[in-house]
Short mmCIF file of C-alpha atoms and ligand atoms in Angstrom, two decimals:
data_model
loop_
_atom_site.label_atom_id
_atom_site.label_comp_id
_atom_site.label_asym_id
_atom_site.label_seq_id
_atom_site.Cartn_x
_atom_site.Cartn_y
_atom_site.Cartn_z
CA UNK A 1 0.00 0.00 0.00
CA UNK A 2 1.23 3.25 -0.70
CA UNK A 3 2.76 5.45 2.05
CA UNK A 4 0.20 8.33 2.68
CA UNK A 5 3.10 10.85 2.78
CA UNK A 6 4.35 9.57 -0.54
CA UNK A 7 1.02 11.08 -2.10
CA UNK A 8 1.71 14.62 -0.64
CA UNK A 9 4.61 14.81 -1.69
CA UNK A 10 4.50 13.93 -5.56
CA UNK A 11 7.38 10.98 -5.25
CA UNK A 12 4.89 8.09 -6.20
CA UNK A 13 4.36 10.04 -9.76
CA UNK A 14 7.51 8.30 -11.17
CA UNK A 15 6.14 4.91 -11.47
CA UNK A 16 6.20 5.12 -15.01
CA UNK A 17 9.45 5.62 -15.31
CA UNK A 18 12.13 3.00 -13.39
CA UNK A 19 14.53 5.16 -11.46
CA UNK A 20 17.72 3.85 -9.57
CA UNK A 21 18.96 5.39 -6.41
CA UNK A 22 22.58 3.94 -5.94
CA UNK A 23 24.02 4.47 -2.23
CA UNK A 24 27.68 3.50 -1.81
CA UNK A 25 30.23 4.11 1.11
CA UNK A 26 32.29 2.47 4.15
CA UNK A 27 31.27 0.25 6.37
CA UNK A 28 29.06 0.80 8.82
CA UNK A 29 28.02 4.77 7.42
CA UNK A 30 24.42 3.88 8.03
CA UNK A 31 24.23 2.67 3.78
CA UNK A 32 21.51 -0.03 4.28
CA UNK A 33 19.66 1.74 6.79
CA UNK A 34 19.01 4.91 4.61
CA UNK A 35 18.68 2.28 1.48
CA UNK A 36 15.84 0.59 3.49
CA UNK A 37 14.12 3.34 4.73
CA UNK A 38 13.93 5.14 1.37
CA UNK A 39 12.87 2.30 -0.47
CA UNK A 40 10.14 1.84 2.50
CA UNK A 41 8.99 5.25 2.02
CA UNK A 42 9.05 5.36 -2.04
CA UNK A 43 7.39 1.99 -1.55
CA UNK A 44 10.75 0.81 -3.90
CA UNK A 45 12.74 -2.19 -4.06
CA UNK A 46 15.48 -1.97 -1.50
CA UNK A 47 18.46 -4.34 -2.41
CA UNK A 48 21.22 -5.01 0.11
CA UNK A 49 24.40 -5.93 -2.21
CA UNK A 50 26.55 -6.74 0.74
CA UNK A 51 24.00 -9.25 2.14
CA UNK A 52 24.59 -10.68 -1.30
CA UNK A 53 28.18 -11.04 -0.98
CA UNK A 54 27.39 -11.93 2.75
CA UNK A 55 25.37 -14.91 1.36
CA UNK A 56 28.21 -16.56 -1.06
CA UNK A 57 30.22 -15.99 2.35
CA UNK A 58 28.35 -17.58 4.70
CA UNK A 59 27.75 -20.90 1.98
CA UNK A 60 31.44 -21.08 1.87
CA UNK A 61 32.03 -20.72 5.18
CA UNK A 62 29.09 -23.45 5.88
CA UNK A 63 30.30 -25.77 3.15
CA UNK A 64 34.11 -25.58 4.72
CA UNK A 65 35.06 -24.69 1.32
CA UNK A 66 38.47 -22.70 0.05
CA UNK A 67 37.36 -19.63 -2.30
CA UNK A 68 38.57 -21.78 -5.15
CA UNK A 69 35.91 -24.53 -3.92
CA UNK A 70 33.37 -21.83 -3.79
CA UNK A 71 34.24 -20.57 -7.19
CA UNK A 72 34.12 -24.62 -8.78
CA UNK A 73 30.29 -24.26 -7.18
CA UNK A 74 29.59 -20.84 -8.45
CA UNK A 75 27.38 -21.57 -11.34
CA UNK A 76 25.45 -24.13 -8.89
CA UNK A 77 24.23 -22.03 -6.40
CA UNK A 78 20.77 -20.43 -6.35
CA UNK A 79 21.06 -17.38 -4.83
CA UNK A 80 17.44 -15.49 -5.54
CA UNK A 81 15.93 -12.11 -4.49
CA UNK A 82 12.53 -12.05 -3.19
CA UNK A 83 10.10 -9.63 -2.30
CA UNK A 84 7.83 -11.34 0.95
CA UNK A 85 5.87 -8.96 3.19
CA UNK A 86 7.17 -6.33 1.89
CA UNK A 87 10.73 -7.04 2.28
CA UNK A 88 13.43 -8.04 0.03
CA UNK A 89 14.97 -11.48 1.60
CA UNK A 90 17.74 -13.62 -0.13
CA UNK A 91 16.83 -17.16 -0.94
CA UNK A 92 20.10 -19.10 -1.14
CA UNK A 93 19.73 -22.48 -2.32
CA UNK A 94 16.55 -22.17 -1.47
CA UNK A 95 16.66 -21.09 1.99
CA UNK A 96 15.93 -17.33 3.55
CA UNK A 97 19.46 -16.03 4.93
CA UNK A 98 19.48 -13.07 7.09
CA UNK A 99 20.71 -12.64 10.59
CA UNK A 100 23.14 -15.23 9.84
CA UNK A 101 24.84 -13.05 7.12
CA UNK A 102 25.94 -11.02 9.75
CA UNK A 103 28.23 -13.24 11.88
CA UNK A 104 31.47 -11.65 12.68
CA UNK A 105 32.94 -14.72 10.31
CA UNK A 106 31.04 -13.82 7.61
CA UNK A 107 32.43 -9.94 7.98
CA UNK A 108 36.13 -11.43 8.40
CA UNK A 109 35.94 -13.04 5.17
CA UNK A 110 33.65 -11.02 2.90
CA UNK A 111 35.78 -9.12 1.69
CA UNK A 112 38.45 -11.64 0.88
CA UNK A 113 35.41 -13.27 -1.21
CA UNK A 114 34.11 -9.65 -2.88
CA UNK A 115 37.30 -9.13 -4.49
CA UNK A 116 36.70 -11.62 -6.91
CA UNK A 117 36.36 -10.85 -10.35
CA UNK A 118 34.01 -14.09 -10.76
CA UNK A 119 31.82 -13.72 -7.58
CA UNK A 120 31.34 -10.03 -8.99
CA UNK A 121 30.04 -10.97 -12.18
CA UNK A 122 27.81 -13.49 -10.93
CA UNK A 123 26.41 -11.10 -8.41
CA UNK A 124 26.35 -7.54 -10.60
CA UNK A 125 23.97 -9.74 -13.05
CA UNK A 126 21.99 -10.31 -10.31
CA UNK A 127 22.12 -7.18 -9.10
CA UNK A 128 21.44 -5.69 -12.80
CA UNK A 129 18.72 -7.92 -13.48
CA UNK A 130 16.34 -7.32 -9.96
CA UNK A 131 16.42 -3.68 -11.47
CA UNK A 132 15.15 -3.95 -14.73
CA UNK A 133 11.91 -3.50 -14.07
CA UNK A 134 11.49 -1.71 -10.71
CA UNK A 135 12.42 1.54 -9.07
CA UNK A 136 15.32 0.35 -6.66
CA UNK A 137 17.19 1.67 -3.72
CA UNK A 138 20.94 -0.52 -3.93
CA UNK A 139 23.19 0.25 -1.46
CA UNK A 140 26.79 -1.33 -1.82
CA UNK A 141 30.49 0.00 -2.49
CA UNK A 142 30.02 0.31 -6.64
CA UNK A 143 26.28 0.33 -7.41
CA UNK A 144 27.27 4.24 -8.49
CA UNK A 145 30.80 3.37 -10.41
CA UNK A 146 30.00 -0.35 -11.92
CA UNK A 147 26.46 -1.74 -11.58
CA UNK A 148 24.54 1.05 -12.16
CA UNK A 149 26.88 4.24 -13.43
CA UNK A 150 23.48 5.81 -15.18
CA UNK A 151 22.00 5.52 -11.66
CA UNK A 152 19.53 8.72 -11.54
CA UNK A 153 20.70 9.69 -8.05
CA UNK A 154 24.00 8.59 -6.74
CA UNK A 155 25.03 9.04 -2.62
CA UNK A 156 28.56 8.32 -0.99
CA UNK A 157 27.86 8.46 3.17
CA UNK A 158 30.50 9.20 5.17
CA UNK A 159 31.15 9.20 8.65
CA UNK A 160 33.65 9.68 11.36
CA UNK A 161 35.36 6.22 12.16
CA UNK A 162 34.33 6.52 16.31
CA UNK A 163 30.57 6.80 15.03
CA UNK A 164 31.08 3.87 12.52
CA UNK A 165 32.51 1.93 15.15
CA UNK A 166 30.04 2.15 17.86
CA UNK A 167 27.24 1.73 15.35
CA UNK A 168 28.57 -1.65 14.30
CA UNK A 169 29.28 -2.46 17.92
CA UNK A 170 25.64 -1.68 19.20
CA UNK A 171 24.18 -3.26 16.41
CA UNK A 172 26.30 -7.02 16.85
CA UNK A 173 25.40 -6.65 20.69
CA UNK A 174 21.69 -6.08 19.95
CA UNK A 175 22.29 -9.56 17.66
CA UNK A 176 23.80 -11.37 20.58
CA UNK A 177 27.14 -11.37 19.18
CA UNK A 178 29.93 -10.66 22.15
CA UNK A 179 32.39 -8.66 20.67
CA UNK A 180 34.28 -5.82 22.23
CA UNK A 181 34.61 -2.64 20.53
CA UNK A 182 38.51 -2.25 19.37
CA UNK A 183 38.08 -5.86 17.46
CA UNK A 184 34.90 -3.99 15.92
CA UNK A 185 37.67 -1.10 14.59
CA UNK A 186 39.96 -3.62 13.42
CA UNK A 187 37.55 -5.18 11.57
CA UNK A 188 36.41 -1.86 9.84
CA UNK A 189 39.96 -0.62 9.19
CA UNK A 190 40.61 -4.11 7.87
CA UNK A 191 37.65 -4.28 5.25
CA UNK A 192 37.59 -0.68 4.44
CA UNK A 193 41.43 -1.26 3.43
CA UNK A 194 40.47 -4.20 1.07
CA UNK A 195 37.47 -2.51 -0.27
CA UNK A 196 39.39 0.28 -1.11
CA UNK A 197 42.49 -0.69 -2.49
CA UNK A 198 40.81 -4.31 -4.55
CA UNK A 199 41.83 -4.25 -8.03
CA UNK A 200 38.39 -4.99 -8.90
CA UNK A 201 35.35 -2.53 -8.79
CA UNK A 202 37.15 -0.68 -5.69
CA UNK A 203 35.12 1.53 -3.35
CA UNK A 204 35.26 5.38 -4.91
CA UNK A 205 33.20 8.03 -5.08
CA UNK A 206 31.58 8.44 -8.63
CA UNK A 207 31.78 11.71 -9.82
CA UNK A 208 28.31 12.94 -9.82
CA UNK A 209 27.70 11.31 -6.23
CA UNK A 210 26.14 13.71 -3.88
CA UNK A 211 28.32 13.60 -0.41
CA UNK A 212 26.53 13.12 2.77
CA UNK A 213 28.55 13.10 5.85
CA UNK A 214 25.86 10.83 8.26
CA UNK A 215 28.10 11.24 11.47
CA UNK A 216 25.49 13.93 13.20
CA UNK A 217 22.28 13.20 11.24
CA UNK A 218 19.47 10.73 13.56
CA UNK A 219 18.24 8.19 11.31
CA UNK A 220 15.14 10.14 10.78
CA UNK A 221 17.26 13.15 9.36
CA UNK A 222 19.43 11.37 7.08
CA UNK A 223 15.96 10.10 5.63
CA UNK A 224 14.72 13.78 5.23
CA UNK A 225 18.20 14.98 4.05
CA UNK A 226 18.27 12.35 1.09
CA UNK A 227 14.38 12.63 0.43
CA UNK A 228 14.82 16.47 0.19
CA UNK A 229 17.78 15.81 -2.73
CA UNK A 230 15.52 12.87 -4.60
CA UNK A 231 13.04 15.37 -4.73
CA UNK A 232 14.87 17.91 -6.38
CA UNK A 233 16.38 15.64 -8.78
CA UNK A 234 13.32 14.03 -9.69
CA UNK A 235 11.89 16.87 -10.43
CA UNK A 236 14.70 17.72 -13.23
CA UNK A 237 14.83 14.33 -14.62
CA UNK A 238 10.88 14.88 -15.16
CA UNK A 239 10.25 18.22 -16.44
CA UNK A 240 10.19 18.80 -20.23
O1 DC B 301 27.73 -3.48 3.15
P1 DC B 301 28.28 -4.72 3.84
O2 DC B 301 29.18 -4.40 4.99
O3 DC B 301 27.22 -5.69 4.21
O4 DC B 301 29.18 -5.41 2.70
C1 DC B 301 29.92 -6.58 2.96
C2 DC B 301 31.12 -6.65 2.05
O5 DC B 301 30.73 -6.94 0.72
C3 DC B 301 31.99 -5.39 1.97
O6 DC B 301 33.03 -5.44 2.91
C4 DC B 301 32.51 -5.41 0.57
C5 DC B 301 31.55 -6.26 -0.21
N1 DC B 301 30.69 -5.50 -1.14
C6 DC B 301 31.21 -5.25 -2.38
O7 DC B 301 32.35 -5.58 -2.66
N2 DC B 301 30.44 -4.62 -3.31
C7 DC B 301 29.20 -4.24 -3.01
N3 DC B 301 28.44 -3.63 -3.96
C8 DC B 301 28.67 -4.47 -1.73
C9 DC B 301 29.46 -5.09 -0.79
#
C-alpha cells in the first residue's frame, strides 16, 4: 500500500518511469539503513548488495570450502531475491538467509570473497537484473561506479570512524554477538582497506555522487536529508 506521505509529496508520480537510487560508502556509514528506509517510504525495491556477498560468504564458510571450492560451485548455487511482506529477503539455495549473514565470520571473510572478479560478475547480473523492471534503492560500495553508473541519483555516506565503530558495535550486541569494541575497529579498518584498495570494482566516489557526511544526522534526518535531494532531482529528470 502506498505510504500516505508519498502522495503529498508527488514521489509516487515516477512509477512510469524506473529510477535507480545507488548508495555507496564504508562500512558501517548507516548505507543499508538509509537504502531501506527510502525504499520503504518510495514503496521501492530496497536491495542489500553486501547481504549478497554476505550470502556466497556464509555458503562457503558453511560448506568448509576454500574460495577456489566456492568458485568450482559458483554456477550451482541459487542465490534469488525475493520480495515477501514487503521485504526483500535472499533465498540461497533455497533457503531465507538473514541474521546469519551477519556473523562476525562472515564480515572477516567477505571481503576476501568480494574481491573476486568471478563472484562479482555473478552477483552484478543479479544485481542488474532485480532492477530492470522496478524503481530500486541498492546500497553497496560500486552500485554508483560499476552496476549502475546511469544511476539517476547517486550518494557516498560518510562518517567519522568513532561513530562507525560504535554503530557496528551496538548493532552485533543487539544480535547477541559478544564482541568488544577495538576488534569492531579492526575489523572496519581491515575491510575498508580491502574494499578500497581491490583491483576490482574498488570503493570510490563516482563523480556525480552527492556527499553526505551521516556522522550527526538521527536516522530520521538522514531520511529527510536524502528525500529532500531525490526530490529535487526528480523533479529535473521529469520536467520537459
Ligand atoms: O555493506 P556490507 O558491509 O554488508 O558489505 C559486505 C562486504 O561486501 C563489503 O566489505 C565489501 C563487499 N561488497 C562489495 O564488494 N560490493 C558491493 N556492492 C557491496 C558489498
Amino acid at each position: 500500500m502506498q505510504d500516505e506521505r508519498d502522495t503529498q509529496d508527488g514521489l509516487e508520480d515516477h512509477s512510469t518511469k524506473r529510477v535507480v537510487i545507488a548508495i555507496d560508502g564504508l562500512s558501517s556509514c548507516g548505507k543499508t539503513t538509509l537504502a531501506k528506509d527510502l525504499a520503504h517510504h518510495l514503496q521501492w525495491l530496497h536491495i542489500d548488495s553486501g547481504a549478497m556477498y554476505r550470502a556466497l560468504t556464509w555458503l562457503m564458510i558453511q560448506k568448509g570450502w576454500t574460495i577456489e571450492e566456492l568458485l568450482q560451485h559458483l554456477e550451482d548455487v541459487e542465490l534469488e531475491l525475493t520480495r515477501e511482506n514487503g521485504e526483500a529477503l535472499i533465498r540461497l539455495n533455497g533457503q531465507v538467509v538473514r541474521d546469519e549473514l551477519r556473523d562476525p565470520r562472515v564480515t572477516e571473510q567477505v571481503s576476501a570473497v568480494s574481491m573476486i572478479p568471478e563472484v562479482r560478475r555473478f552477483l552484478v547480473e543479479k544485481q542488474r537484473a532485480a532492477a530492470r523492471n522496478a524503481s530500486v534503492v541498492m546500497d553497496g560500495r560500486d552500485i554508483g561506479t560499476v552496476v549502475f553508473p546511469d544511476a539517476d541519483i547517486k550518494f557516498y555516506l560518510t562518517a567519522d570512524e568513532d561513530v562507525r565503530v560504535r554503530r557496528r558495535h551496538r548493532e552485533l550486541l543487539e544480535k547477541g554477538y559478544e564482541i568488544d569494541e577495538e576488534e569492531v575497529r579492526r575489523q572496519i579498518r581491515q575491510r575498508d582497506h580491502l574494499d578500497t584498495t581491490r583491483a576490482h570494482s574498488p570503493l570510490r566516489k563516482a563523480e556525480d555522487a552527492i556527499v553526505l557526511d551521516t556522522s550527526h544526522l538521527s536516522r530520521q534526518e538522514q531520511l529527510e536529508e536524502a528525500l529532500n535531494i531525490i526530490r529535487r532531482r526528480l523533479e529535473k529528470i521529469t520536467s520537459p
